[in-house]
Tab-separated table of C-alpha atoms in Angstrom:
chain	number	residue	atom	x	y	z
G	1186	UNK	CA	-160.812	-79.320	-74.351
G	1187	UNK	CA	-162.952	-78.502	-71.312
G	1188	UNK	CA	-163.111	-82.169	-70.378
G	1189	UNK	CA	-159.339	-82.493	-70.787
G	1190	UNK	CA	-158.683	-79.409	-68.646
G	1191	UNK	CA	-161.126	-80.647	-66.021
G	1192	UNK	CA	-159.432	-84.050	-65.938
G	1193	UNK	CA	-156.037	-82.352	-65.645
G	1194	UNK	CA	-157.262	-80.202	-62.753
G	1195	UNK	CA	-158.727	-83.201	-60.934
G	1196	UNK	CA	-155.513	-85.162	-61.458
G	1197	UNK	CA	-153.428	-82.241	-60.181
G	1198	UNK	CA	-155.600	-81.740	-57.113
G	1199	UNK	CA	-155.602	-85.471	-56.362
G	1200	UNK	CA	-151.825	-85.587	-56.678
G	1201	UNK	CA	-151.403	-82.526	-54.475
G	1202	UNK	CA	-153.712	-84.000	-51.830
G	1203	UNK	CA	-151.832	-87.305	-51.867
G	1204	UNK	CA	-148.444	-85.616	-51.511
G	1205	UNK	CA	-149.729	-83.400	-48.706
G	1206	UNK	CA	-151.249	-86.348	-46.857
G	1207	UNK	CA	-147.967	-88.248	-47.314
G	1208	UNK	CA	-146.110	-85.451	-45.508
G	1209	UNK	CA	-148.562	-85.347	-42.603
G	1210	UNK	CA	-148.438	-87.720	-39.609
G	1211	UNK	CA	-149.879	-91.191	-40.156
G	1212	UNK	CA	-151.801	-90.872	-36.875
G	1213	UNK	CA	-151.620	-87.485	-35.066
G	1214	UNK	CA	-152.947	-88.965	-31.816
G	1215	UNK	CA	-150.570	-91.961	-31.730
G	1216	UNK	CA	-148.535	-92.424	-28.552
G	1217	UNK	CA	-146.995	-95.854	-29.102
G	1218	UNK	CA	-143.241	-95.790	-29.703
G	1219	UNK	CA	-141.896	-97.420	-32.859
G	1220	UNK	CA	-138.222	-98.358	-32.643
G	1221	UNK	CA	-136.316	-98.425	-35.923
G	1222	UNK	CA	-132.715	-99.098	-36.877
G	1223	UNK	CA	-131.025	-97.090	-39.607
G	1224	UNK	CA	-128.013	-99.096	-40.852
G	1225	UNK	CA	-124.776	-97.245	-41.499
G	1226	UNK	CA	-124.464	-96.046	-45.087
G	1227	UNK	CA	-128.229	-96.114	-45.779
G	1228	UNK	CA	-129.394	-93.914	-48.658
G	1229	UNK	CA	-132.333	-91.550	-48.258
G	1230	UNK	CA	-134.485	-93.887	-50.385
G	1231	UNK	CA	-133.515	-96.867	-48.208
G	1232	UNK	CA	-134.360	-94.879	-45.060
G	1233	UNK	CA	-137.724	-94.041	-46.634
G	1234	UNK	CA	-138.370	-97.752	-47.225
G	1235	UNK	CA	-137.529	-98.509	-43.577
G	1236	UNK	CA	-140.009	-95.845	-42.443
G	1237	UNK	CA	-142.689	-97.263	-44.748
G	1238	UNK	CA	-142.086	-100.801	-43.443
G	1239	UNK	CA	-142.567	-99.496	-39.901
G	1240	UNK	CA	-145.734	-97.619	-40.952
G	1241	UNK	CA	-144.293	-94.219	-40.062
G	1242	UNK	CA	-144.764	-92.700	-43.550
G	1243	UNK	CA	-146.902	-93.524	-46.569
G	1244	UNK	CA	-144.480	-93.203	-49.470
G	1245	UNK	CA	-140.705	-93.708	-49.606
G	1246	UNK	CA	-140.279	-91.829	-52.898
G	1247	UNK	CA	-142.026	-88.744	-51.563
G	1248	UNK	CA	-139.809	-88.903	-48.463
G	1249	UNK	CA	-136.764	-89.166	-50.729
G	1250	UNK	CA	-137.656	-86.213	-52.988
G	1251	UNK	CA	-138.925	-84.040	-50.122
G	1252	UNK	CA	-135.714	-84.654	-48.144
G	1253	UNK	CA	-133.644	-83.518	-51.139
G	1254	UNK	CA	-135.895	-80.472	-51.631
G	1255	UNK	CA	-135.448	-79.451	-47.977
G	1256	UNK	CA	-131.734	-80.393	-47.941
G	1257	UNK	CA	-132.246	-83.109	-45.317
G	1258	UNK	CA	-129.131	-84.963	-46.428
G	1259	UNK	CA	-127.191	-85.750	-43.243
G	1260	UNK	CA	-129.184	-88.614	-41.781
G	1261	UNK	CA	-127.392	-90.573	-39.060
G	1262	UNK	CA	-127.291	-94.317	-38.432
G	1263	UNK	CA	-128.366	-96.021	-35.214
G	1264	UNK	CA	-131.514	-96.856	-33.285
G	1265	UNK	CA	-134.343	-94.319	-32.979
G	1266	UNK	CA	-137.555	-94.163	-30.953
G	1267	UNK	CA	-140.189	-92.632	-33.229
G	1268	UNK	CA	-143.981	-92.628	-33.477
G	1269	UNK	CA	-146.820	-92.174	-35.982
G	1270	UNK	CA	-147.707	-88.712	-34.670
G	1271	UNK	CA	-144.545	-87.335	-36.321
G	1272	UNK	CA	-144.719	-85.616	-39.701
G	1273	UNK	CA	-142.116	-86.185	-42.415
G	1274	UNK	CA	-140.416	-82.970	-41.263
G	1275	UNK	CA	-140.353	-84.222	-37.662
G	1276	UNK	CA	-138.969	-87.594	-38.713
G	1277	UNK	CA	-136.319	-86.073	-40.970
G	1278	UNK	CA	-135.120	-83.719	-38.227
G	1279	UNK	CA	-135.029	-86.552	-35.680
G	1280	UNK	CA	-133.000	-88.743	-38.019
G	1281	UNK	CA	-130.371	-86.017	-38.410
G	1282	UNK	CA	-129.508	-86.454	-34.735
G	1283	UNK	CA	-127.193	-89.284	-33.746
G	1284	UNK	CA	-129.026	-92.521	-33.108
G	1285	UNK	CA	-128.056	-94.752	-30.211
G	1286	UNK	CA	-125.670	-97.660	-30.897
G	1287	UNK	CA	-128.083	-100.069	-29.169
G	1288	UNK	CA	-131.860	-100.017	-28.588
G	1289	UNK	CA	-132.863	-97.680	-25.757
G	1290	UNK	CA	-136.071	-98.086	-23.796
G	1291	UNK	CA	-138.348	-95.168	-24.700
G	1292	UNK	CA	-138.921	-92.362	-22.200
G	1293	UNK	CA	-142.260	-92.750	-20.439
G	1294	UNK	CA	-142.121	-89.373	-18.703
G	1295	UNK	CA	-140.136	-86.878	-16.659
G	1296	UNK	CA	-139.897	-86.009	-12.970
G	1297	UNK	CA	-138.977	-82.465	-11.925
G	1298	UNK	CA	-137.173	-81.853	-8.616
G	1299	UNK	CA	-136.953	-78.129	-7.803
G	1300	UNK	CA	-134.091	-76.521	-5.890
G	1301	UNK	CA	-134.742	-76.362	-2.159
G	1302	UNK	CA	-137.300	-79.166	-2.089
G	1303	UNK	CA	-137.426	-81.231	1.084
G	1304	UNK	CA	-137.704	-85.018	0.933
G	1305	UNK	CA	-141.444	-84.767	1.637
G	1306	UNK	CA	-141.863	-82.340	-1.274
G	1307	UNK	CA	-139.797	-84.590	-3.556
G	1308	UNK	CA	-142.052	-87.494	-2.543
G	1309	UNK	CA	-144.986	-85.592	-4.054
G	1310	UNK	CA	-142.977	-84.476	-7.099
G	1311	UNK	CA	-142.113	-88.042	-8.150
G	1312	UNK	CA	-145.816	-88.753	-8.721
G	1313	UNK	CA	-146.203	-85.971	-11.319
G	1314	UNK	CA	-145.221	-86.556	-14.948
G	1315	UNK	CA	-144.045	-83.144	-16.185
G	1316	UNK	CA	-143.480	-84.454	-19.718
G	1317	UNK	CA	-147.013	-83.380	-20.630
G	1318	UNK	CA	-149.114	-80.284	-19.931
G	1319	UNK	CA	-151.819	-82.457	-18.378
G	1320	UNK	CA	-151.672	-81.798	-14.628
G	1321	UNK	CA	-153.446	-85.097	-13.995
G	1322	UNK	CA	-150.817	-87.147	-15.840
G	1323	UNK	CA	-149.164	-89.305	-13.179
G	1324	UNK	CA	-145.854	-91.175	-13.261
G	1325	UNK	CA	-146.974	-94.440	-11.705
G	1326	UNK	CA	-144.626	-93.869	-8.755
G	1327	UNK	CA	-146.109	-93.266	-5.299
G	1328	UNK	CA	-144.936	-91.028	-2.461
G	1329	UNK	CA	-145.012	-93.963	-0.041
G	1330	UNK	CA	-142.845	-96.024	-2.389
G	1331	UNK	CA	-140.311	-93.185	-2.605
G	1332	UNK	CA	-140.140	-92.699	1.177
G	1333	UNK	CA	-139.818	-96.445	1.711
G	1334	UNK	CA	-136.722	-96.503	-0.508
G	1335	UNK	CA	-135.168	-93.606	1.413
G	1336	UNK	CA	-135.699	-95.467	4.687
G	1337	UNK	CA	-134.438	-98.805	3.372
G	1338	UNK	CA	-131.092	-99.588	5.109
G	1339	UNK	CA	-130.130	-102.143	2.452
G	1340	UNK	CA	-130.553	-99.545	-0.293
G	1341	UNK	CA	-128.605	-96.924	1.662
G	1342	UNK	CA	-125.728	-99.341	2.318
G	1343	UNK	CA	-125.682	-100.262	-1.362
G	1344	UNK	CA	-125.454	-96.577	-2.315
G	1345	UNK	CA	-122.628	-96.038	0.197
G	1346	UNK	CA	-120.655	-98.690	-1.622
G	1347	UNK	CA	-121.283	-97.106	-5.029
G	1348	UNK	CA	-120.758	-93.471	-3.988
G	1349	UNK	CA	-118.224	-93.551	-1.142
G	1350	UNK	CA	-117.049	-89.940	-1.537
G	1351	UNK	CA	-120.583	-88.605	-1.488
G	1352	UNK	CA	-121.971	-90.695	1.373
G	1353	UNK	CA	-118.955	-91.160	3.650
G	1354	UNK	CA	-120.330	-88.566	6.101
G	1355	UNK	CA	-123.980	-89.577	5.770
G	1356	UNK	CA	-125.767	-89.201	9.141
G	1357	UNK	CA	-126.386	-92.481	10.960
G	1358	UNK	CA	-129.905	-93.875	11.049
G	1359	UNK	CA	-130.059	-93.337	14.830
G	1360	UNK	CA	-128.639	-89.793	14.720
G	1361	UNK	CA	-132.056	-88.174	14.965
G	1362	UNK	CA	-132.402	-87.113	11.319
G	1363	UNK	CA	-135.753	-87.830	9.689
G	1364	UNK	CA	-134.241	-88.937	6.374
G	1365	UNK	CA	-130.561	-89.834	6.008
G	1366	UNK	CA	-130.547	-88.806	2.340
G	1367	UNK	CA	-132.123	-85.384	2.944
G	1368	UNK	CA	-130.115	-82.868	0.890
G	1369	UNK	CA	-128.318	-85.513	-1.168
G	1370	UNK	CA	-130.906	-85.682	-3.982
G	1371	UNK	CA	-129.881	-83.351	-6.791
G	1372	UNK	CA	-132.565	-80.954	-8.131
G	1373	UNK	CA	-133.035	-81.583	-11.863
G	1374	UNK	CA	-135.406	-83.099	-14.424
G	1375	UNK	CA	-135.149	-86.894	-14.626
G	1376	UNK	CA	-136.346	-89.128	-17.464
G	1377	UNK	CA	-137.863	-92.487	-16.630
G	1378	UNK	CA	-139.071	-95.434	-18.692
G	1379	UNK	CA	-141.746	-98.023	-18.028
G	1380	UNK	CA	-139.123	-100.316	-16.553
G	1381	UNK	CA	-137.537	-97.736	-14.229
G	1382	UNK	CA	-137.793	-98.748	-10.567
G	1383	UNK	CA	-138.089	-96.347	-7.663
G	1384	UNK	CA	-134.593	-97.315	-6.494
G	1385	UNK	CA	-133.178	-96.539	-9.953
G	1386	UNK	CA	-134.839	-93.108	-9.954
G	1387	UNK	CA	-133.455	-92.256	-6.499
G	1388	UNK	CA	-130.008	-93.458	-7.556
G	1389	UNK	CA	-130.144	-91.100	-10.543
G	1390	UNK	CA	-130.576	-88.226	-8.087
G	1391	UNK	CA	-127.635	-89.396	-5.972
G	1392	UNK	CA	-125.467	-89.949	-9.045
G	1393	UNK	CA	-126.199	-86.398	-10.223
G	1394	UNK	CA	-125.131	-84.971	-6.849
G	1395	UNK	CA	-121.968	-87.069	-6.902
G	1396	UNK	CA	-121.143	-85.924	-10.445
G	1397	UNK	CA	-121.588	-82.261	-9.498
G	1398	UNK	CA	-119.434	-82.587	-6.383
G	1399	UNK	CA	-116.571	-84.488	-8.055
G	1400	UNK	CA	-114.452	-81.328	-8.629
G	1401	UNK	CA	-114.800	-80.301	-4.968
G	1402	UNK	CA	-114.049	-83.443	-2.927
G	1403	UNK	CA	-110.362	-82.558	-2.749
G	1404	UNK	CA	-111.099	-78.941	-1.814
G	1405	UNK	CA	-113.391	-80.053	1.016
G	1406	UNK	CA	-110.648	-82.244	2.469
G	1407	UNK	CA	-108.167	-79.337	2.530
G	1408	UNK	CA	-110.721	-77.172	4.329
G	1409	UNK	CA	-111.531	-79.831	6.911
G	1410	UNK	CA	-115.155	-80.119	5.768
G	1411	UNK	CA	-117.159	-83.207	4.853
G	1412	UNK	CA	-120.011	-83.461	2.374
G	1413	UNK	CA	-122.724	-83.477	5.025
G	1414	UNK	CA	-121.382	-80.235	6.535
G	1415	UNK	CA	-121.198	-78.668	3.069
G	1416	UNK	CA	-124.802	-79.609	2.225
G	1417	UNK	CA	-126.006	-78.359	5.631
G	1418	UNK	CA	-124.324	-74.971	5.135
G	1419	UNK	CA	-125.617	-74.787	1.553
G	1420	UNK	CA	-129.198	-75.463	2.668
G	1421	UNK	CA	-128.961	-72.732	5.335
G	1422	UNK	CA	-127.630	-70.231	2.794
G	1423	UNK	CA	-130.379	-71.176	0.311
G	1424	UNK	CA	-133.188	-70.785	2.835
G	1425	UNK	CA	-131.819	-67.549	4.283
G	1426	UNK	CA	-131.262	-66.167	0.783
G	1427	UNK	CA	-134.841	-66.801	-0.267
């Protein structure tokens, strides 16, 4: 009887340990992105098999039963960027969000542009990856590269063609301004991927400004103001206010 009870206890502990380890991340320190596709109409068991095939979980059956236990029953189809540092809970919660209809390049980091920053301050900000708490984590972009894009006449002319309302009143290169695009780069947090170029990052900032000013272009015209005058007044108010 003692031997039987001991065997039962060992079996129970072994089973508990296996289940627990199956719910934990495969590799807590993993950083590599694993892209998976969840086909429309997939069952929870089928999703578990997909995760096993991509080495994101250990056991599809445990994923299936645990999902039912926790009422994770509204998994969405699409493409997802996941990694081995995610637990079963993390994966289940991620898969309840809508996946993308096509593969999306994973985010490599984030750049934070704070309100009131000058171009020179933004040039320093684009080098800092704020996606992690590590202050030494860099983006791979350089300040010189950023400033070179802002001084590139070909790039500026290209942006004028894409955002005519925003850049119609942009100061001329020989007007005496240090940077033509000073004030036109919207303060926000910007995602970037490994393939993001410096020009693409700057365009994101211009596109954000254009999107935020869309409701006001008509109002400016009725008041006899252009965008450059508006941004100049806004910068004065911001500096005086602070």
